[in-house]
């Protein structure tokens, strides 16, 4: 049973490092939550449009996309399309969105455009997930300024911890200056290979450093997750029995539990 929520919980999937599994996490988490009958909106905040395509939506076919929403020419409702394969809604994007960086600079409240736009639909969803680009640009700032929390997917590699401190510091700055609601929801280990000793070591360090901010669920490296986008489907739908799909389904369960019993963020210190 789910208690109805009056306002959607808004989470950014962010990491300024490229290719770490942000979009794969956003798509599969959206689908996993939808399997729990949660009403989910996935906002594609990356001009690459990978979350759009991976949800089975033609990024160049959408009449209205996030670009028009951010510059105030369309509403989120007008831009929203349904992912048939995933069972959730999507605000699509394509390369047009890279122009928003330039247009936004000239606008007042430029970091607040996405937050303002999402208010219209906040009552329509249980979760709004924002797939961020691999930058700390004005687009990502709009995501972080409009969210309640950040989910950070990461690979347990040698330089991962260093990159992580930059990101955590950025999140803290946004918390202090722009968005006092912002919380670090958790770190998700992805593309994990238990056979690699270094990955295990970095994973252990992560747990000792961040404690219960590290999600228990671990997503393994799994080829079915990588194949799914070319079929326009989340991995959890494409091959439900694969190890990757099971991990993302478990992650969806864990997130729902975590949101029900919120952990207080250490961002204040
Ligand atoms: P970008 O920074 O460019 O937006 P990203 O952080 O969104 O990238 P993804 O696009 O999700 O990263 O993943 C990068 C590549 O790794 C993709 O080809 C994806 O299919 C693959 N991939 C992601 N997660 C896994 C996994 N658990 N197992 C195997 N392949 C994966
Ligand atoms: Mg991506």
mmCIF file of C-alpha atoms in Angstrom, residues 39-249:
data_model
loop_
_atom_site.group_PDB
_atom_site.id
_atom_site.type_symbol
_atom_site.label_atom_id
_atom_site.label_comp_id
_atom_site.label_asym_id
_atom_site.label_seq_id
_atom_site.Cartn_x
_atom_site.Cartn_y
_atom_site.Cartn_z
ATOM 1 C CA UNK A 39 3.465 7.986 -10.696
ATOM 2 C CA UNK A 40 6.822 9.017 -12.129
ATOM 3 C CA UNK A 41 8.003 11.869 -14.326
ATOM 4 C CA UNK A 42 11.507 11.633 -15.800
ATOM 5 C CA UNK A 43 12.968 14.998 -16.832
ATOM 6 C CA UNK A 44 15.762 14.732 -19.400
ATOM 7 C CA UNK A 45 18.079 17.611 -18.470
ATOM 8 C CA UNK A 46 20.833 16.506 -20.869
ATOM 9 C CA UNK A 47 21.026 17.795 -24.469
ATOM 10 C CA UNK A 48 22.333 14.324 -25.425
ATOM 11 C CA UNK A 49 18.717 13.150 -25.011
ATOM 12 C CA UNK A 50 19.790 9.667 -23.877
ATOM 13 C CA UNK A 51 17.108 9.356 -21.198
ATOM 14 C CA UNK A 52 14.507 10.293 -23.835
ATOM 15 C CA UNK A 53 15.720 7.715 -26.368
ATOM 16 C CA UNK A 54 16.264 5.040 -23.719
ATOM 17 C CA UNK A 55 12.626 5.486 -22.720
ATOM 18 C CA UNK A 56 11.556 4.659 -26.278
ATOM 19 C CA UNK A 57 10.815 8.263 -27.299
ATOM 20 C CA UNK A 58 12.240 9.774 -30.491
ATOM 21 C CA UNK A 59 14.110 12.829 -29.225
ATOM 22 C CA UNK A 60 13.784 14.639 -32.551
ATOM 23 C CA UNK A 61 10.129 13.738 -32.987
ATOM 24 C CA UNK A 62 8.863 15.504 -29.876
ATOM 25 C CA UNK A 63 7.144 18.761 -30.837
ATOM 26 C CA UNK A 64 7.895 20.425 -27.525
ATOM 27 C CA UNK A 65 10.888 19.625 -25.346
ATOM 28 C CA UNK A 66 12.546 20.829 -22.180
ATOM 29 C CA UNK A 67 14.198 23.712 -24.004
ATOM 30 C CA UNK A 68 10.881 25.500 -24.588
ATOM 31 C CA UNK A 69 9.913 24.803 -20.977
ATOM 32 C CA UNK A 70 13.097 26.317 -19.538
ATOM 33 C CA UNK A 71 12.833 29.495 -21.571
ATOM 34 C CA UNK A 72 9.184 29.865 -20.604
ATOM 35 C CA UNK A 73 7.620 29.171 -24.011
ATOM 36 C CA UNK A 74 5.830 25.970 -22.985
ATOM 37 C CA UNK A 75 4.606 24.284 -19.822
ATOM 38 C CA UNK A 76 5.807 20.946 -18.456
ATOM 39 C CA UNK A 77 2.361 19.502 -19.147
ATOM 40 C CA UNK A 78 2.562 20.539 -22.792
ATOM 41 C CA UNK A 79 5.991 18.949 -23.152
ATOM 42 C CA UNK A 80 5.246 15.672 -21.358
ATOM 43 C CA UNK A 81 5.010 12.418 -23.316
ATOM 44 C CA UNK A 82 4.359 8.917 -22.000
ATOM 45 C CA UNK A 83 6.950 6.154 -22.163
ATOM 46 C CA UNK A 84 4.899 3.096 -23.144
ATOM 47 C CA UNK A 85 7.800 0.753 -22.494
ATOM 48 C CA UNK A 86 8.705 2.237 -19.112
ATOM 49 C CA UNK A 87 5.266 3.100 -17.728
ATOM 50 C CA UNK A 88 6.277 6.622 -16.734
ATOM 51 C CA UNK A 89 6.102 10.122 -18.218
ATOM 52 C CA UNK A 90 9.027 11.958 -19.796
ATOM 53 C CA UNK A 91 9.890 15.566 -20.516
ATOM 54 C CA UNK A 92 12.064 14.923 -23.581
ATOM 55 C CA UNK A 93 15.210 16.716 -24.691
ATOM 56 C CA UNK A 94 17.524 16.955 -27.636
ATOM 57 C CA UNK A 95 20.475 19.083 -28.675
ATOM 58 C CA UNK A 96 18.243 22.163 -28.829
ATOM 59 C CA UNK A 97 18.554 22.191 -25.035
ATOM 60 C CA UNK A 98 22.206 23.218 -25.233
ATOM 61 C CA UNK A 99 20.936 26.623 -26.437
ATOM 62 C CA UNK A 100 19.126 27.042 -23.136
ATOM 63 C CA UNK A 101 22.477 27.653 -21.408
ATOM 64 C CA UNK A 102 22.887 30.839 -23.443
ATOM 65 C CA UNK A 103 19.263 31.968 -23.214
ATOM 66 C CA UNK A 104 19.099 31.360 -19.462
ATOM 67 C CA UNK A 105 22.123 33.543 -18.708
ATOM 68 C CA UNK A 106 20.090 36.592 -19.685
ATOM 69 C CA UNK A 107 17.101 35.659 -17.557
ATOM 70 C CA UNK A 108 16.298 36.695 -14.036
ATOM 71 C CA UNK A 109 16.064 33.747 -11.602
ATOM 72 C CA UNK A 110 17.968 31.753 -14.178
ATOM 73 C CA UNK A 111 18.732 28.891 -11.778
ATOM 74 C CA UNK A 112 15.091 28.669 -10.744
ATOM 75 C CA UNK A 113 13.422 28.065 -14.107
ATOM 76 C CA UNK A 114 13.073 24.298 -13.810
ATOM 77 C CA UNK A 115 11.831 24.459 -10.226
ATOM 78 C CA UNK A 116 9.183 26.977 -11.194
ATOM 79 C CA UNK A 117 8.123 24.936 -14.231
ATOM 80 C CA UNK A 118 7.809 21.703 -12.227
ATOM 81 C CA UNK A 119 5.479 23.274 -9.659
ATOM 82 C CA UNK A 120 2.609 22.917 -12.132
ATOM 83 C CA UNK A 121 2.815 19.111 -12.063
ATOM 84 C CA UNK A 122 4.096 18.457 -8.556
ATOM 85 C CA UNK A 123 0.687 17.164 -7.452
ATOM 86 C CA UNK A 124 0.438 14.783 -10.419
ATOM 87 C CA UNK A 125 3.394 12.566 -9.500
ATOM 88 C CA UNK A 126 4.913 10.663 -6.591
ATOM 89 C CA UNK A 127 8.443 11.047 -7.941
ATOM 90 C CA UNK A 128 10.090 13.424 -10.377
ATOM 91 C CA UNK A 129 13.544 12.220 -11.465
ATOM 92 C CA UNK A 130 15.951 14.574 -13.229
ATOM 93 C CA UNK A 131 18.691 13.069 -15.395
ATOM 94 C CA UNK A 132 21.554 15.608 -15.239
ATOM 95 C CA UNK A 133 24.255 16.159 -17.858
ATOM 96 C CA UNK A 134 27.916 15.382 -17.032
ATOM 97 C CA UNK A 135 28.726 18.980 -16.108
ATOM 98 C CA UNK A 136 28.174 21.440 -13.292
ATOM 99 C CA UNK A 137 26.586 23.846 -15.776
ATOM 100 C CA UNK A 138 23.586 26.144 -15.512
ATOM 101 C CA UNK A 139 21.414 23.211 -16.584
ATOM 102 C CA UNK A 140 22.644 21.047 -13.701
ATOM 103 C CA UNK A 141 22.255 24.035 -11.379
ATOM 104 C CA UNK A 142 18.595 24.251 -12.430
ATOM 105 C CA UNK A 143 18.232 20.573 -11.562
ATOM 106 C CA UNK A 144 19.868 20.868 -8.153
ATOM 107 C CA UNK A 145 18.032 24.098 -7.309
ATOM 108 C CA UNK A 146 14.709 22.428 -8.055
ATOM 109 C CA UNK A 147 15.239 19.122 -6.250
ATOM 110 C CA UNK A 148 14.702 17.756 -2.754
ATOM 111 C CA UNK A 149 17.558 15.354 -3.086
ATOM 112 C CA UNK A 150 20.488 14.081 -5.079
ATOM 113 C CA UNK A 151 21.242 10.489 -6.002
ATOM 114 C CA UNK A 152 24.838 9.993 -7.090
ATOM 115 C CA UNK A 153 25.627 6.935 -9.196
ATOM 116 C CA UNK A 154 29.329 6.139 -9.162
ATOM 117 C CA UNK A 155 31.866 3.586 -10.232
ATOM 118 C CA UNK A 156 34.239 2.384 -7.560
ATOM 119 C CA UNK A 157 37.425 3.476 -9.289
ATOM 120 C CA UNK A 158 40.635 5.034 -8.076
ATOM 121 C CA UNK A 159 39.730 8.689 -8.704
ATOM 122 C CA UNK A 160 36.069 8.315 -7.812
ATOM 123 C CA UNK A 161 36.438 9.589 -4.260
ATOM 124 C CA UNK A 162 38.264 12.718 -5.383
ATOM 125 C CA UNK A 163 35.552 13.582 -7.928
ATOM 126 C CA UNK A 164 32.973 12.881 -5.286
ATOM 127 C CA UNK A 165 34.297 15.540 -2.901
ATOM 128 C CA UNK A 166 33.959 18.187 -5.662
ATOM 129 C CA UNK A 167 30.374 17.143 -6.215
ATOM 130 C CA UNK A 168 29.516 17.029 -2.513
ATOM 131 C CA UNK A 169 31.020 20.518 -2.085
ATOM 132 C CA UNK A 170 28.915 21.813 -4.982
ATOM 133 C CA UNK A 171 25.826 20.277 -3.436
ATOM 134 C CA UNK A 172 26.669 21.928 -0.107
ATOM 135 C CA UNK A 173 27.081 25.309 -1.809
ATOM 136 C CA UNK A 174 23.720 24.973 -3.518
ATOM 137 C CA UNK A 175 22.168 23.906 -0.228
ATOM 138 C CA UNK A 176 23.482 27.039 1.482
ATOM 139 C CA UNK A 177 22.887 29.571 -1.279
ATOM 140 C CA UNK A 178 20.037 28.384 -3.447
ATOM 141 C CA UNK A 179 18.096 25.471 -2.067
ATOM 142 C CA UNK A 180 17.747 24.746 1.673
ATOM 143 C CA UNK A 181 15.598 21.697 0.867
ATOM 144 C CA UNK A 182 18.443 19.888 -0.878
ATOM 145 C CA UNK A 183 19.541 16.618 0.651
ATOM 146 C CA UNK A 184 22.109 14.022 -0.332
ATOM 147 C CA UNK A 185 19.843 11.000 -0.660
ATOM 148 C CA UNK A 186 22.606 8.550 -1.325
ATOM 149 C CA UNK A 187 25.454 7.100 -3.335
ATOM 150 C CA UNK A 188 24.715 4.210 -5.642
ATOM 151 C CA UNK A 189 27.534 1.877 -6.654
ATOM 152 C CA UNK A 190 27.081 0.976 -10.327
ATOM 153 C CA UNK A 191 28.904 -1.101 -12.964
ATOM 154 C CA UNK A 192 30.340 -2.975 -10.025
ATOM 155 C CA UNK A 193 32.597 -5.975 -10.509
ATOM 156 C CA UNK A 194 33.291 -7.930 -7.311
ATOM 157 C CA UNK A 195 36.240 -9.671 -8.942
ATOM 158 C CA UNK A 196 38.179 -6.405 -9.088
ATOM 159 C CA UNK A 197 39.974 -5.971 -5.758
ATOM 160 C CA UNK A 198 40.352 -2.209 -6.217
ATOM 161 C CA UNK A 199 36.598 -1.789 -6.663
ATOM 162 C CA UNK A 200 36.001 -3.677 -3.437
ATOM 163 C CA UNK A 201 38.527 -1.473 -1.634
ATOM 164 C CA UNK A 202 37.003 1.761 -2.931
ATOM 165 C CA UNK A 203 33.566 0.432 -2.017
ATOM 166 C CA UNK A 204 34.749 -0.248 1.562
ATOM 167 C CA UNK A 205 36.235 3.258 1.792
ATOM 168 C CA UNK A 206 32.985 4.710 0.563
ATOM 169 C CA UNK A 207 31.042 2.902 3.272
ATOM 170 C CA UNK A 208 33.407 3.986 6.048
ATOM 171 C CA UNK A 209 33.289 7.595 4.801
ATOM 172 C CA UNK A 210 29.601 8.003 3.987
ATOM 173 C CA UNK A 211 28.003 5.356 6.211
ATOM 174 C CA UNK A 212 24.298 4.908 5.595
ATOM 175 C CA UNK A 213 24.397 7.428 2.743
ATOM 176 C CA UNK A 214 25.678 4.532 0.640
ATOM 177 C CA UNK A 215 22.762 2.521 -0.735
ATOM 178 C CA UNK A 216 22.828 -1.161 0.159
ATOM 179 C CA UNK A 217 21.823 -2.092 -3.390
ATOM 180 C CA UNK A 218 24.757 -2.496 -5.768
ATOM 181 C CA UNK A 219 24.321 -2.514 -9.546
ATOM 182 C CA UNK A 220 26.683 -4.950 -11.272
ATOM 183 C CA UNK A 221 28.216 -4.477 -14.670
ATOM 184 C CA UNK A 222 25.665 -6.236 -16.831
ATOM 185 C CA UNK A 223 25.452 -6.269 -20.603
ATOM 186 C CA UNK A 224 21.618 -6.480 -20.640
ATOM 187 C CA UNK A 225 21.477 -2.983 -19.092
ATOM 188 C CA UNK A 226 23.719 -1.689 -21.877
ATOM 189 C CA UNK A 227 21.675 -3.393 -24.612
ATOM 190 C CA UNK A 228 18.283 -2.159 -23.439
ATOM 191 C CA UNK A 229 18.464 1.486 -24.683
ATOM 192 C CA UNK A 230 18.878 0.381 -28.307
ATOM 193 C CA UNK A 231 15.505 -1.349 -27.907
ATOM 194 C CA UNK A 232 13.988 1.841 -26.438
ATOM 195 C CA UNK A 233 13.361 0.114 -23.126
ATOM 196 C CA UNK A 234 14.582 0.314 -19.553
ATOM 197 C CA UNK A 235 16.722 -2.710 -18.619
ATOM 198 C CA UNK A 236 14.240 -3.697 -15.913
ATOM 199 C CA UNK A 237 11.623 -4.216 -18.658
ATOM 200 C CA UNK A 238 13.904 -5.539 -21.409
ATOM 201 C CA UNK A 239 15.187 -8.466 -19.342
ATOM 202 C CA UNK A 240 13.585 -8.556 -15.947
ATOM 203 C CA UNK A 241 15.500 -11.642 -14.854
ATOM 204 C CA UNK A 242 18.965 -10.216 -15.595
ATOM 205 C CA UNK A 243 21.266 -9.394 -12.682
ATOM 206 C CA UNK A 244 21.254 -5.737 -13.662
ATOM 207 C CA UNK A 245 17.458 -5.536 -13.728
ATOM 208 C CA UNK A 246 17.159 -7.257 -10.353
ATOM 209 C CA UNK A 247 19.633 -4.790 -8.856
ATOM 210 C CA UNK A 248 17.678 -1.772 -10.110
ATOM 211 C CA UNK A 249 14.392 -3.278 -8.901
#
